[in-house]
mmCIF file of C-alpha atoms and ligand atoms in Angstrom:
data_model
loop_
_atom_site.group_PDB
_atom_site.id
_atom_site.type_symbol
_atom_site.label_atom_id
_atom_site.label_comp_id
_atom_site.label_asym_id
_atom_site.label_seq_id
_atom_site.Cartn_x
_atom_site.Cartn_y
_atom_site.Cartn_z
ATOM 1 C CA UNK A 23 -26.127 8.289 35.668
ATOM 2 C CA UNK A 24 -24.147 11.417 36.507
ATOM 3 C CA UNK A 25 -23.008 13.842 33.819
ATOM 4 C CA UNK A 26 -19.320 13.433 33.010
ATOM 5 C CA UNK A 27 -16.831 15.877 34.527
ATOM 6 C CA UNK A 28 -14.187 17.332 32.207
ATOM 7 C CA UNK A 29 -10.728 16.930 33.721
ATOM 8 C CA UNK A 30 -7.706 18.692 32.235
ATOM 9 C CA UNK A 31 -4.253 17.159 32.539
ATOM 10 C CA UNK A 32 -1.457 19.306 31.127
ATOM 11 C CA UNK A 33 1.889 17.720 30.301
ATOM 12 C CA UNK A 34 -0.157 14.592 29.672
ATOM 13 C CA UNK A 35 2.428 12.978 27.397
ATOM 14 C CA UNK A 36 4.978 13.107 30.218
ATOM 15 C CA UNK A 37 5.775 10.605 32.914
ATOM 16 C CA UNK A 38 3.302 11.756 35.530
ATOM 17 C CA UNK A 39 0.625 12.204 32.875
ATOM 18 C CA UNK A 40 1.039 8.591 31.823
ATOM 19 C CA UNK A 41 0.488 7.428 35.402
ATOM 20 C CA UNK A 42 -2.242 9.957 36.184
ATOM 21 C CA UNK A 43 -4.587 9.700 33.191
ATOM 22 C CA UNK A 44 -5.491 6.018 33.783
ATOM 23 C CA UNK A 45 -6.090 6.670 37.480
ATOM 24 C CA UNK A 46 -8.492 9.491 36.733
ATOM 25 C CA UNK A 47 -10.170 7.381 34.040
ATOM 26 C CA UNK A 48 -10.635 4.442 36.392
ATOM 27 C CA UNK A 49 -12.251 6.465 39.173
ATOM 28 C CA UNK A 50 -9.383 6.814 41.674
ATOM 29 C CA UNK A 51 -9.878 10.561 41.751
ATOM 30 C CA UNK A 52 -13.598 11.303 41.590
ATOM 31 C CA UNK A 53 -14.993 7.941 42.639
ATOM 32 C CA UNK A 54 -16.544 4.866 41.020
ATOM 33 C CA UNK A 55 -19.821 6.565 40.060
ATOM 34 C CA UNK A 56 -18.453 9.670 38.365
ATOM 35 C CA UNK A 57 -17.825 9.506 34.601
ATOM 36 C CA UNK A 58 -15.056 11.722 33.236
ATOM 37 C CA UNK A 59 -13.931 13.218 29.952
ATOM 38 C CA UNK A 60 -10.174 13.658 29.851
ATOM 39 C CA UNK A 61 -8.673 16.750 28.256
ATOM 40 C CA UNK A 62 -5.009 16.014 27.616
ATOM 41 C CA UNK A 63 -2.709 18.889 26.707
ATOM 42 C CA UNK A 64 0.908 18.816 25.669
ATOM 43 C CA UNK A 65 3.158 20.787 23.329
ATOM 44 C CA UNK A 66 3.657 20.056 19.594
ATOM 45 C CA UNK A 67 6.932 18.078 19.950
ATOM 46 C CA UNK A 68 4.990 15.645 22.183
ATOM 47 C CA UNK A 69 1.835 15.518 20.043
ATOM 48 C CA UNK A 70 2.446 12.060 18.626
ATOM 49 C CA UNK A 71 3.226 10.591 21.998
ATOM 50 C CA UNK A 72 0.099 12.263 23.361
ATOM 51 C CA UNK A 73 -2.001 10.588 20.653
ATOM 52 C CA UNK A 74 -0.431 7.295 21.690
ATOM 53 C CA UNK A 75 -1.605 7.866 25.269
ATOM 54 C CA UNK A 76 -5.087 8.558 23.949
ATOM 55 C CA UNK A 77 -5.006 5.272 21.984
ATOM 56 C CA UNK A 78 -4.068 3.359 25.123
ATOM 57 C CA UNK A 79 -6.795 5.030 27.162
ATOM 58 C CA UNK A 80 -9.351 3.965 24.545
ATOM 59 C CA UNK A 81 -7.891 0.455 24.538
ATOM 60 C CA UNK A 82 -8.236 0.222 28.314
ATOM 61 C CA UNK A 83 -12.024 0.424 27.928
ATOM 62 C CA UNK A 84 -12.472 2.237 31.245
ATOM 63 C CA UNK A 85 -16.218 2.217 31.897
ATOM 64 C CA UNK A 86 -16.090 5.706 33.453
ATOM 65 C CA UNK A 87 -14.181 7.266 30.563
ATOM 66 C CA UNK A 88 -16.705 9.012 28.316
ATOM 67 C CA UNK A 89 -14.213 10.707 26.037
ATOM 68 C CA UNK A 90 -10.617 11.785 25.483
ATOM 69 C CA UNK A 91 -9.554 15.062 23.906
ATOM 70 C CA UNK A 92 -5.827 15.036 23.103
ATOM 71 C CA UNK A 93 -4.655 18.416 21.908
ATOM 72 C CA UNK A 94 -1.820 20.910 21.710
ATOM 73 C CA UNK A 95 -4.300 23.799 21.686
ATOM 74 C CA UNK A 96 -4.616 25.318 25.151
ATOM 75 C CA UNK A 97 -7.979 26.925 24.315
ATOM 76 C CA UNK A 98 -9.517 23.585 23.343
ATOM 77 C CA UNK A 99 -7.885 21.843 26.293
ATOM 78 C CA UNK A 100 -9.263 24.238 28.908
ATOM 79 C CA UNK A 101 -12.807 24.409 27.482
ATOM 80 C CA UNK A 102 -15.423 23.745 30.194
ATOM 81 C CA UNK A 103 -13.064 21.873 32.496
ATOM 82 C CA UNK A 104 -14.089 21.541 36.153
ATOM 83 C CA UNK A 105 -10.786 20.093 37.372
ATOM 84 C CA UNK A 106 -7.406 21.198 36.030
ATOM 85 C CA UNK A 107 -4.281 19.270 36.959
ATOM 86 C CA UNK A 108 -1.296 21.230 35.765
ATOM 87 C CA UNK A 109 1.609 18.849 35.286
ATOM 88 C CA UNK A 110 3.146 20.386 32.172
ATOM 89 C CA UNK A 111 6.364 22.212 32.623
ATOM 90 C CA UNK A 112 9.887 22.785 31.523
ATOM 91 C CA UNK A 113 12.383 20.477 33.263
ATOM 92 C CA UNK A 114 15.687 21.686 34.623
ATOM 93 C CA UNK A 115 18.411 20.521 32.282
ATOM 94 C CA UNK A 116 22.093 20.156 33.012
ATOM 95 C CA UNK A 117 23.806 23.530 33.080
ATOM 96 C CA UNK A 118 20.609 25.548 33.440
ATOM 97 C CA UNK A 119 20.442 28.207 36.113
ATOM 98 C CA UNK A 120 17.536 28.136 38.538
ATOM 99 C CA UNK A 121 16.377 31.449 37.138
ATOM 100 C CA UNK A 122 16.245 30.083 33.572
ATOM 101 C CA UNK A 123 13.964 27.231 34.647
ATOM 102 C CA UNK A 124 11.859 29.622 36.682
ATOM 103 C CA UNK A 125 11.547 31.955 33.744
ATOM 104 C CA UNK A 126 10.362 29.206 31.352
ATOM 105 C CA UNK A 127 7.822 27.879 33.818
ATOM 106 C CA UNK A 128 6.304 31.102 35.041
ATOM 107 C CA UNK A 129 5.669 32.215 31.479
ATOM 108 C CA UNK A 130 3.877 28.905 30.807
ATOM 109 C CA UNK A 131 1.740 29.385 33.928
ATOM 110 C CA UNK A 132 0.983 32.969 33.091
ATOM 111 C CA UNK A 133 -0.402 32.102 29.650
ATOM 112 C CA UNK A 134 -2.267 28.991 30.786
ATOM 113 C CA UNK A 135 -3.855 31.039 33.597
ATOM 114 C CA UNK A 136 -5.467 33.269 31.001
ATOM 115 C CA UNK A 137 -6.762 30.278 29.020
ATOM 116 C CA UNK A 138 -8.250 28.712 32.149
ATOM 117 C CA UNK A 139 -9.845 31.950 33.205
ATOM 118 C CA UNK A 140 -11.408 32.364 29.787
ATOM 119 C CA UNK A 141 -12.555 28.798 29.090
ATOM 120 C CA UNK A 142 -12.903 26.727 32.258
ATOM 121 C CA UNK A 143 -16.196 26.228 34.105
ATOM 122 C CA UNK A 144 -16.680 28.724 36.890
ATOM 123 C CA UNK A 145 -15.722 26.986 40.112
ATOM 124 C CA UNK A 146 -12.873 25.132 38.381
ATOM 125 C CA UNK A 147 -10.521 23.509 40.889
ATOM 126 C CA UNK A 148 -6.862 23.858 39.913
ATOM 127 C CA UNK A 149 -3.981 21.710 41.173
ATOM 128 C CA UNK A 150 -0.461 22.669 40.107
ATOM 129 C CA UNK A 151 2.014 19.786 40.162
ATOM 130 C CA UNK A 152 4.806 21.113 37.931
ATOM 131 C CA UNK A 153 7.775 22.666 39.675
ATOM 132 C CA UNK A 154 8.304 25.160 41.133
ATOM 133 C CA UNK A 155 4.790 24.085 42.151
ATOM 134 C CA UNK A 156 3.998 26.744 44.771
ATOM 135 C CA UNK A 157 5.278 29.612 42.669
ATOM 136 C CA UNK A 158 3.696 28.331 39.443
ATOM 137 C CA UNK A 159 0.391 28.237 41.340
ATOM 138 C CA UNK A 160 0.930 31.778 42.589
ATOM 139 C CA UNK A 161 1.636 33.053 39.075
ATOM 140 C CA UNK A 162 -1.443 31.214 37.810
ATOM 141 C CA UNK A 163 -3.509 32.882 40.537
ATOM 142 C CA UNK A 164 -2.129 36.341 39.757
ATOM 143 C CA UNK A 165 -2.982 35.936 36.090
ATOM 144 C CA UNK A 166 -6.469 34.506 36.521
ATOM 145 C CA UNK A 167 -8.106 37.147 38.724
ATOM 146 C CA UNK A 168 -11.644 35.877 38.074
ATOM 147 C CA UNK A 169 -10.847 32.434 39.475
ATOM 148 C CA UNK A 170 -11.257 32.598 43.276
ATOM 149 C CA UNK A 171 -7.804 32.270 44.911
ATOM 150 C CA UNK A 172 -9.061 29.386 47.063
ATOM 151 C CA UNK A 173 -9.615 27.364 43.875
ATOM 152 C CA UNK A 174 -5.905 27.411 43.021
ATOM 153 C CA UNK A 175 -3.668 24.994 44.922
ATOM 154 C CA UNK A 176 -0.397 23.124 44.553
ATOM 155 C CA UNK A 177 0.628 19.571 45.327
ATOM 156 C CA UNK A 178 2.370 18.860 48.624
ATOM 157 C CA UNK A 179 0.277 15.745 49.218
ATOM 158 C CA UNK A 180 3.089 13.634 47.826
ATOM 159 C CA UNK A 181 5.367 14.939 50.577
ATOM 160 C CA UNK A 182 2.559 14.374 53.081
ATOM 161 C CA UNK A 183 2.125 10.781 51.892
ATOM 162 C CA UNK A 184 5.889 10.254 51.996
ATOM 163 C CA UNK A 185 5.863 11.325 55.661
ATOM 164 C CA UNK A 186 2.977 8.915 56.405
ATOM 165 C CA UNK A 187 4.890 6.152 54.657
ATOM 166 C CA UNK A 188 8.084 6.753 56.648
ATOM 167 C CA UNK A 189 6.235 6.627 59.970
ATOM 168 C CA UNK A 190 4.300 3.510 58.923
ATOM 169 C CA UNK A 191 7.502 1.712 57.900
ATOM 170 C CA UNK A 192 9.332 2.771 61.056
ATOM 171 C CA UNK A 193 6.567 1.599 63.396
ATOM 172 C CA UNK A 194 5.486 -1.460 61.402
ATOM 173 C CA UNK A 195 1.934 -0.108 61.187
ATOM 174 C CA UNK A 196 -0.392 -0.052 58.176
ATOM 175 C CA UNK A 197 -0.180 3.432 56.672
ATOM 176 C CA UNK A 198 -3.943 3.867 57.109
ATOM 177 C CA UNK A 199 -3.312 4.020 60.884
ATOM 178 C CA UNK A 200 -0.984 7.025 60.531
ATOM 179 C CA UNK A 201 -2.739 10.390 60.558
ATOM 180 C CA UNK A 202 -2.303 14.134 60.720
ATOM 181 C CA UNK A 203 1.282 14.694 59.701
ATOM 182 C CA UNK A 204 1.852 18.127 58.187
ATOM 183 C CA UNK A 205 3.960 19.473 55.352
ATOM 184 C CA UNK A 206 4.596 23.174 55.894
ATOM 185 C CA UNK A 207 5.721 25.614 53.223
ATOM 186 C CA UNK A 208 7.363 24.989 49.900
ATOM 187 C CA UNK A 209 7.379 21.794 47.833
ATOM 188 C CA UNK A 210 11.178 21.876 47.896
ATOM 189 C CA UNK A 211 13.862 20.670 50.245
ATOM 190 C CA UNK A 212 13.072 23.595 52.568
ATOM 191 C CA UNK A 213 9.656 22.097 53.407
ATOM 192 C CA UNK A 214 9.054 21.123 57.028
ATOM 193 C CA UNK A 215 7.552 17.651 57.523
ATOM 194 C CA UNK A 216 6.018 17.914 61.007
ATOM 195 C CA UNK A 217 4.873 14.947 63.112
ATOM 196 C CA UNK A 218 4.208 16.833 66.367
ATOM 197 C CA UNK A 219 0.406 16.604 65.976
ATOM 198 C CA UNK A 220 0.200 13.243 64.230
ATOM 199 C CA UNK A 221 -0.911 9.859 65.522
ATOM 200 C CA UNK A 222 -0.229 6.159 64.920
ATOM 201 C CA UNK A 223 -3.280 4.060 65.782
ATOM 202 C CA UNK A 224 -4.491 6.917 67.975
ATOM 203 C CA UNK A 225 -1.187 7.347 69.848
ATOM 204 C CA UNK A 226 1.093 10.380 69.302
ATOM 205 C CA UNK A 227 3.697 9.664 66.608
ATOM 206 C CA UNK A 228 6.403 10.949 68.958
ATOM 207 C CA UNK A 229 5.462 8.188 71.476
ATOM 208 C CA UNK A 230 4.898 5.450 68.896
ATOM 209 C CA UNK A 231 8.268 6.117 67.269
ATOM 210 C CA UNK A 232 10.028 6.986 70.539
ATOM 211 C CA UNK A 233 13.153 8.214 68.758
ATOM 212 C CA UNK A 234 13.348 11.981 68.806
ATOM 213 C CA UNK A 235 16.749 12.053 67.152
ATOM 214 C CA UNK A 236 15.314 10.212 64.137
ATOM 215 C CA UNK A 237 12.160 12.326 64.002
ATOM 216 C CA UNK A 238 14.139 15.580 64.152
ATOM 217 C CA UNK A 239 16.902 14.296 61.878
ATOM 218 C CA UNK A 240 16.798 11.518 59.284
ATOM 219 C CA UNK A 241 13.001 11.465 59.077
ATOM 220 C CA UNK A 242 12.908 15.109 58.010
ATOM 221 C CA UNK A 243 15.752 14.866 55.516
ATOM 222 C CA UNK A 244 14.398 11.615 54.064
ATOM 223 C CA UNK A 245 11.048 13.245 53.301
ATOM 224 C CA UNK A 246 12.684 16.451 52.054
ATOM 225 C CA UNK A 247 15.070 14.580 49.743
ATOM 226 C CA UNK A 248 12.774 11.766 48.648
ATOM 227 C CA UNK A 249 12.208 13.110 45.135
ATOM 228 C CA UNK A 250 15.951 13.187 44.446
ATOM 229 C CA UNK A 251 16.361 9.725 46.005
ATOM 230 C CA UNK A 252 13.734 8.254 43.660
ATOM 231 C CA UNK A 253 15.368 9.869 40.621
ATOM 232 C CA UNK A 254 18.667 8.330 41.703
ATOM 233 C CA UNK A 255 17.116 4.859 42.028
ATOM 234 C CA UNK A 256 14.875 4.850 38.955
ATOM 235 C CA UNK A 257 16.695 7.244 36.704
ATOM 236 C CA UNK A 258 13.271 8.882 36.335
ATOM 237 C CA UNK A 259 11.098 11.034 38.545
ATOM 238 C CA UNK A 260 8.566 9.758 41.059
ATOM 239 C CA UNK A 261 5.708 9.654 38.586
ATOM 240 C CA UNK A 262 3.644 6.870 40.140
ATOM 241 C CA UNK A 263 3.532 8.380 43.619
ATOM 242 C CA UNK A 264 3.028 11.899 42.251
ATOM 243 C CA UNK A 265 0.027 10.716 40.216
ATOM 244 C CA UNK A 266 -1.418 8.807 43.135
ATOM 245 C CA UNK A 267 -1.020 11.795 45.462
ATOM 246 C CA UNK A 268 -2.561 14.172 42.923
ATOM 247 C CA UNK A 269 -5.651 11.933 42.912
ATOM 248 C CA UNK A 270 -5.698 11.975 46.723
ATOM 249 C CA UNK A 271 -5.472 15.781 46.731
ATOM 250 C CA UNK A 272 -8.418 16.282 44.380
ATOM 251 C CA UNK A 273 -10.513 13.486 45.913
ATOM 252 C CA UNK A 274 -10.249 14.906 49.436
ATOM 253 C CA UNK A 275 -10.830 18.465 48.215
ATOM 254 C CA UNK A 276 -13.987 17.436 46.339
ATOM 255 C CA UNK A 277 -15.333 14.816 48.738
ATOM 256 C CA UNK A 278 -13.980 16.074 52.078
ATOM 257 C CA UNK A 279 -11.492 14.821 54.648
ATOM 258 C CA UNK A 280 -12.751 12.334 57.272
ATOM 259 C CA UNK A 281 -13.685 14.122 60.486
ATOM 260 C CA UNK A 282 -10.754 14.714 62.831
ATOM 261 C CA UNK A 283 -8.186 14.310 60.083
ATOM 262 C CA UNK A 284 -6.423 16.764 57.890
ATOM 263 C CA UNK A 285 -4.180 16.710 54.825
ATOM 264 C CA UNK A 286 -1.493 19.032 53.480
ATOM 265 C CA UNK A 287 -2.235 21.310 50.533
ATOM 266 C CA UNK A 288 -0.385 24.249 49.062
ATOM 267 C CA UNK A 289 -2.899 27.111 49.282
ATOM 268 C CA UNK A 290 -2.927 30.872 48.998
ATOM 269 C CA UNK A 291 -1.650 32.028 52.389
ATOM 270 C CA UNK A 292 -3.667 34.239 54.736
ATOM 271 C CA UNK A 293 -0.680 34.517 57.068
ATOM 272 C CA UNK A 294 -1.784 31.731 59.432
ATOM 273 C CA UNK A 295 0.995 30.487 61.733
ATOM 274 C CA UNK A 296 3.125 33.489 60.826
ATOM 275 C CA UNK A 297 3.554 32.306 57.235
ATOM 276 C CA UNK A 298 4.117 35.063 54.698
ATOM 277 C CA UNK A 299 0.892 36.291 53.079
ATOM 278 C CA UNK A 300 0.393 36.330 49.315
ATOM 279 C CA UNK A 301 2.425 33.223 48.580
ATOM 280 C CA UNK A 302 1.195 29.665 48.039
ATOM 281 C CA UNK A 303 2.229 27.867 51.241
ATOM 282 C CA UNK A 304 1.493 24.307 52.338
ATOM 283 C CA UNK A 305 -0.707 24.093 55.442
ATOM 284 C CA UNK A 306 -2.743 21.437 57.216
ATOM 285 C CA UNK A 307 -6.269 21.755 55.816
ATOM 286 C CA UNK A 308 -9.644 20.175 56.434
ATOM 287 C CA UNK A 309 -11.893 19.835 53.401
ATOM 288 C CA UNK A 310 -15.681 19.956 53.425
ATOM 289 C CA UNK A 311 -18.393 20.731 50.861
ATOM 290 C CA UNK A 312 -15.845 21.253 48.110
ATOM 291 C CA UNK A 313 -13.792 23.784 50.068
ATOM 292 C CA UNK A 314 -10.775 23.728 52.392
ATOM 293 C CA UNK A 315 -9.943 25.487 55.647
ATOM 294 C CA UNK A 316 -6.559 25.830 57.315
ATOM 295 C CA UNK A 317 -6.552 23.933 60.620
ATOM 296 C CA UNK A 318 -6.109 26.543 63.342
ATOM 297 C CA UNK A 319 -4.775 26.502 66.883
ATOM 298 C CA UNK A 320 -1.950 23.974 66.568
ATOM 299 C CA UNK A 321 0.911 24.566 69.004
ATOM 300 C CA UNK A 322 4.126 25.527 67.201
ATOM 301 C CA UNK A 323 7.302 25.076 69.245
ATOM 302 C CA UNK A 324 10.542 26.933 68.692
ATOM 303 C CA UNK A 325 12.078 24.190 66.538
ATOM 304 C CA UNK A 326 9.032 24.178 64.259
ATOM 305 C CA UNK A 327 8.773 27.980 64.147
ATOM 306 C CA UNK A 328 12.300 28.221 62.754
ATOM 307 C CA UNK A 329 11.494 25.678 60.037
ATOM 308 C CA UNK A 330 8.219 27.400 59.106
ATOM 309 C CA UNK A 331 10.053 30.678 58.770
ATOM 310 C CA UNK A 332 12.871 29.283 56.623
ATOM 311 C CA UNK A 333 10.530 27.698 54.080
ATOM 312 C CA UNK A 334 8.373 30.850 54.057
ATOM 313 C CA UNK A 335 11.440 33.001 53.396
ATOM 314 C CA UNK A 336 12.297 30.767 50.451
ATOM 315 C CA UNK A 337 8.807 31.242 48.998
ATOM 316 C CA UNK A 338 9.044 35.022 49.307
ATOM 317 C CA UNK A 339 12.376 34.900 47.532
ATOM 318 C CA UNK A 340 10.977 32.595 44.797
ATOM 319 C CA UNK A 341 8.070 34.948 44.283
ATOM 320 C CA UNK A 342 10.417 37.905 43.813
ATOM 321 C CA UNK A 343 12.463 35.917 41.301
ATOM 322 C CA UNK A 344 9.305 34.870 39.416
ATOM 323 C CA UNK A 345 8.048 38.456 39.203
ATOM 324 C CA UNK A 346 11.474 39.576 38.008
ATOM 325 C CA UNK A 347 11.376 36.884 35.280
ATOM 326 C CA UNK A 348 7.915 38.000 34.142
ATOM 327 C CA UNK A 349 8.964 41.647 34.099
ATOM 328 C CA UNK A 350 11.934 40.809 31.863
ATOM 329 C CA UNK A 351 9.898 38.552 29.556
HETATM 330 P P1 NAI B 409 7.977 15.045 32.065
HETATM 331 O O1 NAI B 409 9.076 15.878 31.529
HETATM 332 O O2 NAI B 409 7.962 13.580 31.834
HETATM 333 O O3 NAI B 409 6.577 15.614 31.547
HETATM 334 C C1 NAI B 409 6.302 16.979 31.433
HETATM 335 C C2 NAI B 409 5.449 17.159 30.203
HETATM 336 O O4 NAI B 409 5.048 18.537 30.139
HETATM 337 C C3 NAI B 409 6.173 16.838 28.892
HETATM 338 O O5 NAI B 409 5.416 15.922 28.124
HETATM 339 C C4 NAI B 409 6.260 18.211 28.210
HETATM 340 O O6 NAI B 409 6.201 18.122 26.796
HETATM 341 C C5 NAI B 409 5.032 18.890 28.774
HETATM 342 N N1 NAI B 409 5.012 20.346 28.631
HETATM 343 C C6 NAI B 409 6.056 21.214 28.600
HETATM 344 N N2 NAI B 409 5.620 22.463 28.415
HETATM 345 C C7 NAI B 409 4.272 22.403 28.345
HETATM 346 C C8 NAI B 409 3.268 23.367 28.124
HETATM 347 N N3 NAI B 409 3.564 24.664 27.962
HETATM 348 N N4 NAI B 409 1.980 22.956 28.099
HETATM 349 C C9 NAI B 409 1.666 21.653 28.247
HETATM 350 N N5 NAI B 409 2.594 20.683 28.426
HETATM 351 C C10 NAI B 409 3.878 21.056 28.478
HETATM 352 O O7 NAI B 409 7.940 15.365 33.636
HETATM 353 P P2 NAI B 409 7.180 14.588 34.792
HETATM 354 O O8 NAI B 409 8.104 13.627 35.435
HETATM 355 O O9 NAI B 409 5.863 14.123 34.312
HETATM 356 O O10 NAI B 409 7.000 15.794 35.838
HETATM 357 C C11 NAI B 409 6.181 16.891 35.528
HETATM 358 C C12 NAI B 409 6.389 18.012 36.520
HETATM 359 O O11 NAI B 409 5.962 17.625 37.823
HETATM 360 C C13 NAI B 409 7.840 18.459 36.667
HETATM 361 O O12 NAI B 409 7.846 19.882 36.767
HETATM 362 C C14 NAI B 409 8.251 17.848 37.986
HETATM 363 O O13 NAI B 409 9.297 18.574 38.580
HETATM 364 C C15 NAI B 409 6.970 17.974 38.762
HETATM 365 N N6 NAI B 409 6.825 17.107 39.930
HETATM 366 C C16 NAI B 409 6.143 17.612 41.009
HETATM 367 C C17 NAI B 409 5.901 16.845 42.113
HETATM 368 C C18 NAI B 409 5.139 17.395 43.285
HETATM 369 O O14 NAI B 409 5.010 16.685 44.271
HETATM 370 N N7 NAI B 409 4.615 18.617 43.268
HETATM 371 C C19 NAI B 409 6.394 15.463 42.181
HETATM 372 C C20 NAI B 409 7.058 14.997 40.999
HETATM 373 C C21 NAI B 409 7.269 15.813 39.906
#
């Protein structure tokens, strides 16, 4: 059989970690013929809970799971990993300023960048899930100069999948028939969920839905605000769908997107579509041979251009704030 792949999950004692680890262990991410060794990292206050997760993973007897390393040591956690899913982070608590949360998180991503650079396998693929996801990924990239920038990405696939789900529900179509939506920009409420190039069973989404007011109004805000809506309903964050989407992101990146389809990924921007350069911006990408490429040549109308610019401006501003936090640290 194949040699096992070491997969790092940080923040593994948290909510998303609890939903993600079993999916990776059961083959949802790398496929039914690829054994894995899970490296689970969390911080000392969560160490006991992390050991509990390890016990449950052992008890699940996943045939593909060839080992579990549960640790609070970032050096041990990052050793020889080929996939790194960065879920660990500091949550925003009541009364905290945005800058305080930013400051906590960017310092985490700065130090974990160094550990990854030092210990991970060359060619490691990194997916940042923890918020602010785009900016955490950027800080990780800046502090791991020997990891190629194209190997560092952030999760906007959840937003992408949310957009697919909304269109599927609205048109009464199985979600597998909905393709090529796009999430542009930041994984925040400034993101632009774009259906202008998407299809439902081969027909343009705009025609299949036939309700422009909805597509330009409630559809967009529903996708943008979905995270908050789930927290309101569950009293907890959207851990199940985040974990599922993280698996989708890595699977498509490693195995490729089906021809003629694309997915959304937060990637280091080359300035395509007028996006700011040197930020991590979500684009439509096609994946092949373990790499991704931004889909080029899509028509951007005036409505879309304004949205792309607004979310890009927010990322530039976030980057400045992050750099300010690191300079003060
Ligand atoms: P959680 O609070 O349940 O889990 C986070 C875990 O990270 C905790 O166990 C905590 O101890 C750990 N942690 C904190 N600092 C760490 C460090 N330095 N190293 C390793 N682990 C550390 O949160 P949850 O619900 O699992 O969410 C995790 C993150 O994912 C949050 O930042 C959340 O905002 C973000 N998120 C992102 C989504 C996306 O689509 N990009 C969707 C949903 C959540």
